Short mmCIF file of C-alpha atoms in Angstrom, two decimals:
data_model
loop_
_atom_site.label_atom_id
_atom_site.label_comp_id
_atom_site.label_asym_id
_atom_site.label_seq_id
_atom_site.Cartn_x
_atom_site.Cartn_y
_atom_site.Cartn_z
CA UNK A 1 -2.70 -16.96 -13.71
CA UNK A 2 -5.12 -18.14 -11.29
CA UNK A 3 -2.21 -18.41 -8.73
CA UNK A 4 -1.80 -14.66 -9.15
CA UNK A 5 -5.60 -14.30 -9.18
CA UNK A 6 -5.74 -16.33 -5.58
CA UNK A 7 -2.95 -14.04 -3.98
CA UNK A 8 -4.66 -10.85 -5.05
CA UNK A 9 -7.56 -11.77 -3.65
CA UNK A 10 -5.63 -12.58 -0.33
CA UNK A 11 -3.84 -9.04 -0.75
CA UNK A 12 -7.27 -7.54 -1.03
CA UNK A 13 -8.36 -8.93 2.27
CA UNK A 14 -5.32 -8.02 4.28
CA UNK A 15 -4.99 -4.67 3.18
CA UNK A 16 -8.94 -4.28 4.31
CA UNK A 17 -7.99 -3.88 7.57
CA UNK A 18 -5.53 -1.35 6.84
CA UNK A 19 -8.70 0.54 5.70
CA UNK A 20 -10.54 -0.69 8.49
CA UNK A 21 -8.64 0.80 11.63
CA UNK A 22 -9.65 4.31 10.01
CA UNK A 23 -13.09 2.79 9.51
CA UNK A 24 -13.25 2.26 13.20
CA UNK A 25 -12.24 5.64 14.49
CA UNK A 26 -16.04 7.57 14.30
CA UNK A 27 -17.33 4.38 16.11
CA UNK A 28 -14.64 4.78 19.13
CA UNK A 29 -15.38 8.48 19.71
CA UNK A 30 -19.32 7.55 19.84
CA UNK A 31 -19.47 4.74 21.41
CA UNK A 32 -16.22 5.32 24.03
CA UNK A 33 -15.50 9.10 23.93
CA UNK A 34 -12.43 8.70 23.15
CA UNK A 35 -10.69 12.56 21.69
CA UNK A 36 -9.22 13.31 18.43
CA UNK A 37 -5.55 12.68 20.41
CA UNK A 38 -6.52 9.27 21.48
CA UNK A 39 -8.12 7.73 18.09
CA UNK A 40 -4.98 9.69 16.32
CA UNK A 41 -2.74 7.37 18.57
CA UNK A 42 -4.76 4.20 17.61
CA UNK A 43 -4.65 4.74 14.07
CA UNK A 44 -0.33 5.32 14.21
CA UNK A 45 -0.59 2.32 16.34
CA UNK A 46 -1.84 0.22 13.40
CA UNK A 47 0.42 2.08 10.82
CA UNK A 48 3.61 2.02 12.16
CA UNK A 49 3.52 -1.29 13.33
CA UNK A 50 2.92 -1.99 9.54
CA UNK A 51 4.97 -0.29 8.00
CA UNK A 52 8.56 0.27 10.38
CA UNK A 53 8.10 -3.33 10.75
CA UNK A 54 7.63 -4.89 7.60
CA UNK A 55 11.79 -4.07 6.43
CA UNK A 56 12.58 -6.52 9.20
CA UNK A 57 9.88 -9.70 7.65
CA UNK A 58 11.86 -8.64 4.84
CA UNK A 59 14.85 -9.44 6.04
CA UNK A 60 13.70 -12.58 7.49
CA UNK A 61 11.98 -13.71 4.58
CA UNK A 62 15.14 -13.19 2.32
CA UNK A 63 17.12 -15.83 5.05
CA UNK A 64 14.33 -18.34 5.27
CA UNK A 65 11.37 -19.07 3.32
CA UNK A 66 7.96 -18.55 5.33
CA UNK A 67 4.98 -19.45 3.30
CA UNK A 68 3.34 -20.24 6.35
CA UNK A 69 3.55 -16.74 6.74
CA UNK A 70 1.04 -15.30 4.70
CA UNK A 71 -2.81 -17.48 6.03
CA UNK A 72 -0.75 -16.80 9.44
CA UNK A 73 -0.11 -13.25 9.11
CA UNK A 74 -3.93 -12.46 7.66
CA UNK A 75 -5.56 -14.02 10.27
CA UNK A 76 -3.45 -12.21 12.61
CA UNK A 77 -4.67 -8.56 11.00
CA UNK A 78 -8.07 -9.69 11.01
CA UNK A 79 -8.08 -10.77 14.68
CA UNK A 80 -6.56 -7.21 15.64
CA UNK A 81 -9.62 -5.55 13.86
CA UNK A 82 -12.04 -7.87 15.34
CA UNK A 83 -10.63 -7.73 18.89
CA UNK A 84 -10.62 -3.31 18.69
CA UNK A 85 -13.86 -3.15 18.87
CA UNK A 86 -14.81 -4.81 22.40
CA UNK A 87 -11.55 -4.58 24.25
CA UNK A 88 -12.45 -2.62 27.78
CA UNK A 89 -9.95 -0.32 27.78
CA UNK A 90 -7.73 2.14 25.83
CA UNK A 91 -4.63 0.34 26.06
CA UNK A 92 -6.13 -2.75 24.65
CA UNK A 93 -7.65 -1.25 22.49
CA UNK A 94 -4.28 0.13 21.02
CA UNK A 95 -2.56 -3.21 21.02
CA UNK A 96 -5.08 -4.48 19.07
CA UNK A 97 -4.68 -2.03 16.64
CA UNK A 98 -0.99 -2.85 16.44
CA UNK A 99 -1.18 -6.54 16.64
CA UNK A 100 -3.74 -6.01 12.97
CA UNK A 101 -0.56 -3.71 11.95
CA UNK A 102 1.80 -6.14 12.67
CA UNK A 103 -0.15 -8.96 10.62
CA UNK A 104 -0.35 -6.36 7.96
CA UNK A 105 3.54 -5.93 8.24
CA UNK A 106 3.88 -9.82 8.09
CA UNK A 107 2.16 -10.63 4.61
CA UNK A 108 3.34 -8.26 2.21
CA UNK A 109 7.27 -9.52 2.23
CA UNK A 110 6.58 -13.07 1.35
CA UNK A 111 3.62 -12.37 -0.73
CA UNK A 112 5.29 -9.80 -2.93
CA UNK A 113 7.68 -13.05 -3.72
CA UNK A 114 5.59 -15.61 -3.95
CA UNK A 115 3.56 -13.17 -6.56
CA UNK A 116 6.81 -12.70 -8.58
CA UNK A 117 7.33 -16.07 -8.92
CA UNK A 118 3.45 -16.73 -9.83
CA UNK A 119 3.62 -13.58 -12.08
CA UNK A 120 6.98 -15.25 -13.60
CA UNK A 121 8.56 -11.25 -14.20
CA UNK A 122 4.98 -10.50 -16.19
CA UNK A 123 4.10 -6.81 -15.31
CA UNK A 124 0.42 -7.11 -15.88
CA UNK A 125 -0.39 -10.31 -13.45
CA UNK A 126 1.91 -7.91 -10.63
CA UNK A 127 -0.88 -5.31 -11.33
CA UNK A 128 -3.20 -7.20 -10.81
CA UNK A 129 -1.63 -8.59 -7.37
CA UNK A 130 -1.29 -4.42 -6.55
CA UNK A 131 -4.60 -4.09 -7.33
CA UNK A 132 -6.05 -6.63 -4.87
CA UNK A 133 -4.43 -4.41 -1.88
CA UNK A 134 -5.86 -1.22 -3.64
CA UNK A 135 -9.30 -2.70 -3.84
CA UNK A 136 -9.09 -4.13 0.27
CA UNK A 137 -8.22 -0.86 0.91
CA UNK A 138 -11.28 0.93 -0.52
CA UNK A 139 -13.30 -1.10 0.07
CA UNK A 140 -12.77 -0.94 4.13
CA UNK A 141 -15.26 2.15 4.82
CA UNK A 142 -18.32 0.35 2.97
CA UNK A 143 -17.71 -2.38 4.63
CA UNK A 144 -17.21 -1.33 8.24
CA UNK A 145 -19.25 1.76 8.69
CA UNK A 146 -22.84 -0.07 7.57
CA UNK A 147 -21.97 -3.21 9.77
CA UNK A 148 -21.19 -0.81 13.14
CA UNK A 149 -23.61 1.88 12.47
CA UNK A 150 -26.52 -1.02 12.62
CA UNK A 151 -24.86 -3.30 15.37
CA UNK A 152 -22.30 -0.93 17.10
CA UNK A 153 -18.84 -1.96 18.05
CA UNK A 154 -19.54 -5.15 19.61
CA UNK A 155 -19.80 -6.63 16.21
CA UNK A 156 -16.74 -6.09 15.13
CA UNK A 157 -15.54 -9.99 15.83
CA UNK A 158 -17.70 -10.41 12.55
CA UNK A 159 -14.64 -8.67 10.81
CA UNK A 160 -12.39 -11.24 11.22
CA UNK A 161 -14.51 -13.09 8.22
CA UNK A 162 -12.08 -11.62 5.48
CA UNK A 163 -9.33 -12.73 7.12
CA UNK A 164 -10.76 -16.34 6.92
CA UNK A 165 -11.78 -15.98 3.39
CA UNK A 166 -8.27 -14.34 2.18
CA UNK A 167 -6.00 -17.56 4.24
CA UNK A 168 -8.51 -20.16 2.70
CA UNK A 169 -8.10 -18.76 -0.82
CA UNK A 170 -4.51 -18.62 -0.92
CA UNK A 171 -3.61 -21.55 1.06
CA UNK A 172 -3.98 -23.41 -2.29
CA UNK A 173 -1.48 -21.15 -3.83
CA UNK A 174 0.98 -20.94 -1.26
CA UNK A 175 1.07 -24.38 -1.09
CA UNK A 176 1.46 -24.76 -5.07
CA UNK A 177 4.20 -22.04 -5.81
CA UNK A 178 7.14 -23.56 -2.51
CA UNK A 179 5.63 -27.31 -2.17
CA UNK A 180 4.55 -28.51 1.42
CA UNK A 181 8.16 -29.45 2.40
CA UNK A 182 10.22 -25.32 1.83
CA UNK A 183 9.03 -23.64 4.55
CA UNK A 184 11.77 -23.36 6.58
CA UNK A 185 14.73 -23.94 4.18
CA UNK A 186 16.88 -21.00 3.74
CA UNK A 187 16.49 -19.19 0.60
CA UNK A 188 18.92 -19.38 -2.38
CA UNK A 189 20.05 -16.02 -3.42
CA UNK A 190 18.97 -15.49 -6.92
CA UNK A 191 22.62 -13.95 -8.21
CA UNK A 192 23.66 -10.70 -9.51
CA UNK A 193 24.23 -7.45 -7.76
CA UNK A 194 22.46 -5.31 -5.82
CA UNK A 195 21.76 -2.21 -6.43
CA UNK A 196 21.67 -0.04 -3.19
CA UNK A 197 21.70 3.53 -4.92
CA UNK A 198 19.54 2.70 -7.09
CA UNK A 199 16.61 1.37 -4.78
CA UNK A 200 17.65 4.08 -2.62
CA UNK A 201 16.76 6.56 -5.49
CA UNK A 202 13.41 4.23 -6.11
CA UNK A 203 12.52 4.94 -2.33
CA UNK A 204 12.69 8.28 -2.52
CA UNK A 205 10.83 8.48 -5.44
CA UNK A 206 8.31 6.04 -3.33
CA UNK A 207 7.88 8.39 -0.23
CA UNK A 208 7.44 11.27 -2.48
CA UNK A 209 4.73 9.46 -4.19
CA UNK A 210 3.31 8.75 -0.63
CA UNK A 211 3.49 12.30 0.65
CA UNK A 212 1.04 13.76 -2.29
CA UNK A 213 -1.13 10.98 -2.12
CA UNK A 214 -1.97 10.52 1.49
CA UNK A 215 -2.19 13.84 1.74
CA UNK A 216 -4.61 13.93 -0.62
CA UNK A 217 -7.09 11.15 0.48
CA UNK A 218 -6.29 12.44 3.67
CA UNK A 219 -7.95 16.41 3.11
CA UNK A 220 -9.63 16.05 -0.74
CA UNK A 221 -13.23 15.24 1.11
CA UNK A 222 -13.11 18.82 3.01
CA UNK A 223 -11.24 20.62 0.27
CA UNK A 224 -14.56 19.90 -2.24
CA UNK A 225 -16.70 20.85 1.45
CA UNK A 226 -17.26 17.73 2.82
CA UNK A 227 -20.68 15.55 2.95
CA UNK A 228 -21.75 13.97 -0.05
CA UNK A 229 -19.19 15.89 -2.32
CA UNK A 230 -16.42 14.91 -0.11
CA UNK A 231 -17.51 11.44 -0.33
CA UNK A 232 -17.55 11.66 -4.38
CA UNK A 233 -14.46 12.93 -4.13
CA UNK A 234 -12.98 9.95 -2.37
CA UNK A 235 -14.93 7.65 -4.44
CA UNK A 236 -13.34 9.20 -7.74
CA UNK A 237 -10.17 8.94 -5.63
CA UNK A 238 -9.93 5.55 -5.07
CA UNK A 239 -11.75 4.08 -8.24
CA UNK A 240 -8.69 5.93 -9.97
CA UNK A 241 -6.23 4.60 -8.49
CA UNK A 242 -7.63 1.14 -9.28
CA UNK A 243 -7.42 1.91 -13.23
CA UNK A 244 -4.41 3.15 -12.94
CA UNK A 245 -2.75 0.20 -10.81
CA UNK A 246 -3.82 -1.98 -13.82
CA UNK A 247 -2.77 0.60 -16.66
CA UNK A 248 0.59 0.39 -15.24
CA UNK A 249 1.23 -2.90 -16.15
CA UNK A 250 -0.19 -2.62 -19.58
CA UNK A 251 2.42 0.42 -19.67
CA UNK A 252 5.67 -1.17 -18.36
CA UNK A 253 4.49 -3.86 -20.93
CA UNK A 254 4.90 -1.34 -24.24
CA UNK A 255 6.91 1.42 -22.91
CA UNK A 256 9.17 -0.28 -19.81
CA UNK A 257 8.74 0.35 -16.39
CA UNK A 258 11.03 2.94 -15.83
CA UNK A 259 9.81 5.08 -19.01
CA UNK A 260 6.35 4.28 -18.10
CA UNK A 261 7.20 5.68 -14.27
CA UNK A 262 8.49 8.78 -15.53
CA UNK A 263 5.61 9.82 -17.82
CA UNK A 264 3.00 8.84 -14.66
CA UNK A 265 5.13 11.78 -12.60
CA UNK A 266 4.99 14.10 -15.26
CA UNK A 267 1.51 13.64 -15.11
CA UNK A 268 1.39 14.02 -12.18
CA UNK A 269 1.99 17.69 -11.56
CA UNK A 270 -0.86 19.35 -13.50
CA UNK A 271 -2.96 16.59 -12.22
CA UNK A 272 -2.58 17.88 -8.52
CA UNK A 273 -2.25 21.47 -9.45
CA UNK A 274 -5.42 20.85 -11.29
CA UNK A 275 -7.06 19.53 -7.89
CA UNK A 276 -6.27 22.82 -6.27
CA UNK A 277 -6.75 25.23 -9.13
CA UNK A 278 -9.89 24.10 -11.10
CA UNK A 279 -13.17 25.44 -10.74
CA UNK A 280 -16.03 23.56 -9.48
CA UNK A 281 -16.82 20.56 -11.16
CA UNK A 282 -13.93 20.08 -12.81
CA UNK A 283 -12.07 18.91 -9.46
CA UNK A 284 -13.14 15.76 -9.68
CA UNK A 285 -11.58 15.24 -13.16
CA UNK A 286 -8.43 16.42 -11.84
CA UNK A 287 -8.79 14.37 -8.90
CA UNK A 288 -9.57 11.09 -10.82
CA UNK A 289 -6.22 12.33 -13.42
CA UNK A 290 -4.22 12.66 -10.40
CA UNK A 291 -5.02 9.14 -8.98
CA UNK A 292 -4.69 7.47 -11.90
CA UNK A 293 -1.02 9.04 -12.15
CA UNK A 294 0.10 8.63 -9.38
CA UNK A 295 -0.91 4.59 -8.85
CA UNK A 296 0.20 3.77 -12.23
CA UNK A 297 3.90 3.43 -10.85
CA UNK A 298 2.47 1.73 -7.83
CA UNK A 299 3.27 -1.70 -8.85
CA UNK A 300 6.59 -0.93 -11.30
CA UNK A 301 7.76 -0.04 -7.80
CA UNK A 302 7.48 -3.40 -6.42
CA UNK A 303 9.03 -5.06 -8.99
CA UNK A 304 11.98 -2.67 -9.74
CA UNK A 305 13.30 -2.98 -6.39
CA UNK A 306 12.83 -6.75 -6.15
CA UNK A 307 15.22 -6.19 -9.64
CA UNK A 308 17.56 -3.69 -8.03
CA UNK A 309 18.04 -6.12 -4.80
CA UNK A 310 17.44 -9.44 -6.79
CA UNK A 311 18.80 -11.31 -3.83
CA UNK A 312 16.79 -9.61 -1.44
CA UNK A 313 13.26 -9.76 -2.91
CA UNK A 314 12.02 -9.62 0.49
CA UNK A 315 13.79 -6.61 2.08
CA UNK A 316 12.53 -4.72 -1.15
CA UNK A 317 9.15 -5.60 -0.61
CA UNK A 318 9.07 -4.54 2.97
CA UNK A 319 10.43 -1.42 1.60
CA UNK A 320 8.00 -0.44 -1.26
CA UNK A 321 4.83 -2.08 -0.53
CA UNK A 322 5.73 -0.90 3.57
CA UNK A 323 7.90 1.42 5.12
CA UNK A 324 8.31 4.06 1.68
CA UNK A 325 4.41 4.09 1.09
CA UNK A 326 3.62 5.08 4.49
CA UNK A 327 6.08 7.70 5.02
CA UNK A 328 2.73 10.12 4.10
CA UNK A 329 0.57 9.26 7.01
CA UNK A 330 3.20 10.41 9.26
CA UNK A 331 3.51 13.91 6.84
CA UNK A 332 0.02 14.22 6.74
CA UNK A 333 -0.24 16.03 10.42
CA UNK A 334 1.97 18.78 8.62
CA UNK A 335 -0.22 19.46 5.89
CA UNK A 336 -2.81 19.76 8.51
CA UNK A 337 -0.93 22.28 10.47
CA UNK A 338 -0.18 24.09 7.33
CA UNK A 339 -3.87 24.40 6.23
CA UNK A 340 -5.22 25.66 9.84
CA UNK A 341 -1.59 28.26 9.54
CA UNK A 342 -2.77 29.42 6.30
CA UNK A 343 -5.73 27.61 4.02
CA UNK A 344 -6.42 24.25 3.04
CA UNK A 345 -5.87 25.51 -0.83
CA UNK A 346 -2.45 26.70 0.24
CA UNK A 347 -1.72 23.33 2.11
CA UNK A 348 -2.65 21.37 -0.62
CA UNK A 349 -0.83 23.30 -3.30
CA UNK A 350 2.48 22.50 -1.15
CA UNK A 351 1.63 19.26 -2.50
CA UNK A 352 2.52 19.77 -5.98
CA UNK A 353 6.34 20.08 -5.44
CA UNK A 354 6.39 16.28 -4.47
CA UNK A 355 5.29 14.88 -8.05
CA UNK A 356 8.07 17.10 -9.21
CA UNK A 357 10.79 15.41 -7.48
CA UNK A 358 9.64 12.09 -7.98
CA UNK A 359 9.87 12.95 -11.91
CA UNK A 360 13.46 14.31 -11.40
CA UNK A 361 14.44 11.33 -9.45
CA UNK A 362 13.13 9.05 -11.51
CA UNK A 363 14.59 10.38 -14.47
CA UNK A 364 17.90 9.28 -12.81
CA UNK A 365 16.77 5.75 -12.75
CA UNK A 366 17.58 2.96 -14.68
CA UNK A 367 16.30 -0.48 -16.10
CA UNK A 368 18.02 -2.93 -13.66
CA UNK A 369 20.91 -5.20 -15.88
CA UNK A 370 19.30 -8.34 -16.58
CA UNK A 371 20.43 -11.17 -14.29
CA UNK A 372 23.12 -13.55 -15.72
CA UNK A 373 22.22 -16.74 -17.27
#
């Protein structure tokens, strides 16, 4: 357990700095006037480069095993954060913000192994691996904004301190769960068949999930008017879906994943139609229902696919913990265009239809067969 313990932590720090490219963005148009078009470009930088990459560490990682990989990779994000902030132009400034992507891309194969084997198939300790990456993620804007609004962007080398924390606590681990001599061995395939229509239902049911929730963190703040409300909003947002990563495995544990996936969907859709149709007050329950729904499946995902591919652990974690979850950021601009073509209600209520076909979809999925003994 305190294996799993060591590489949540490390997921926590990693997936700060997908929190903190965002973070960075009010900072850049002060302090370098750059336009809504420009920081826009930095911030896709940093997420495709995280996501259309990480499939292809996946692939790699399922042909060789890197544990090296994972203190390499985080200091790698953290030194793209750090360097963002005091690069001299706008083209550096962008590779920077790719380079932390591509670190970002790096981890989350290997380390969504390593954390099965440390987790030894338990649902619960995978939770609690999710929930490191959930809580890095959050945790970005308190973080960044107080340290820049105080010293500006020339401190942002002092961000590349969770990236030193997160390789020095799970060095220890890394080295525990492959021994100091399998780095570079090629990985044994772990038998069975894969399942290709069935992950390829799962990612579906993955973007889906993606879609509703970025677009929701993405336009919640200025749906409840912005400013402090807004920020509740986000707050409620985000503390959700960290009780809901860990309910999930508590969940799979009594129910099974799959059952416990498809009652988190159904849940799903008067949760969001709640967001958009309850008055005052009462958002905020409905946003804190919704959040909790939809993360409860977030890390059944993980571990379903390493189940449907079981001899390509690593090509299914590029998959769902990459390429799948951040299929929303690049939907989001739609839901923008939709909201200034009609109303942000209206834009946001398009949002509904996506829990609904991630409970159809996933009521077509099975419990992967058990591998042979």
């Amino acid at each position: 357990m305190n294996r799993i313990w060591s590489l949540a932590a490390g997921h926590a720090c990693v997936d700060f700095y997908q929190g903190a490219v965002p973070a960075l963005v009010p900072f850049l148009v002060a302090g370098r006037g750059y336009g809504y078009v420009a920081v826009s470009g930095i911030v896709l930088a940093a997420t495709l480069s995280s996501s259309v990459v990480q499939p292809l560490f996946g692939v790699l990682t399922d042909r060789w095993r890197m544990p090296w990989l994972i203190p390499l990779a985080t200091v790698v994000a953290g030194t793209g954060v750090a360097l963002a902030g005091v690069t001299g132009s706008y083209a550096l400034t962008w590779l920077a913000a790719a380079l932390s992507g591509l670190g970002v891309a790096a981890y989350h194969p290997e380390s969504a192994r390593l954390a099965r084997i440390a987790s030894e198939g338990g649902h619960v300790p995978m939770s609690w691996f999710s929930l490191g990456g959930t809580l890095g993620f959050a945790s970005a804007p308190v973080l960044v904004t107080p340290l820049l609004s105080v010293w500006g962007l020339g401190a942002s080398p002092l961000l590349a301190a969770p990236a030193v924390l997160g390789a020095a606590l799970t060095l220890p681990a890394v080295r525990a769960l492959t021994g100091a001599r399998g780095g570079s061995r090629a990985v044994v395939r772990a038998g069975g068949r894969d399942d290709w229509p069935g992950f390829a239902r799962l990612t579906l049911v993955i973007v889906f999930r993606s879609v509703v929730y970025v677009g929701l963190s993405a336009f919640v703040a200025l749906y409840v008017g912005g400013g402090a409300a807004g920020a509740v909003a986000l707050f409620v947002l985000f503390a959700g879906g960290a009780a809901g990563t860990v309910l999930g495995g508590r969940l799979a544990v009594r129910w099974g994943r799959v059952p416990a996936m498809r009652v988190a969907y159904a849940a799903a859709v008067p949760a969001v139609a709640g967001v958009v149709l309850a008055p005052g007050p009462l958002v905020y329950v409905f946003v804190a229902a919704s959040s909790v729904a939809l993360y409860v499946p977030f890390s059944l995902h993980v571990t379903l696919g390493q189940d449907f591919l079981p001899n390509r652990v690593g090509t299914a974690g590029g998959v769902t913990l990459g390429l799948a979850v951040s299929v929303g950021g690049l939907t989001s601009p739609l839901v923008g265009a939709m909201a200034e073509a009609t109303t942000l209600r209206t834009a946001l209520a398009c949002l509904i239809a996506f829990p609904v076909l991630a409970w159809l979809l996933a009521r077509t999925l099975r419990e992967p067969a058990p591998e042979p003994a």
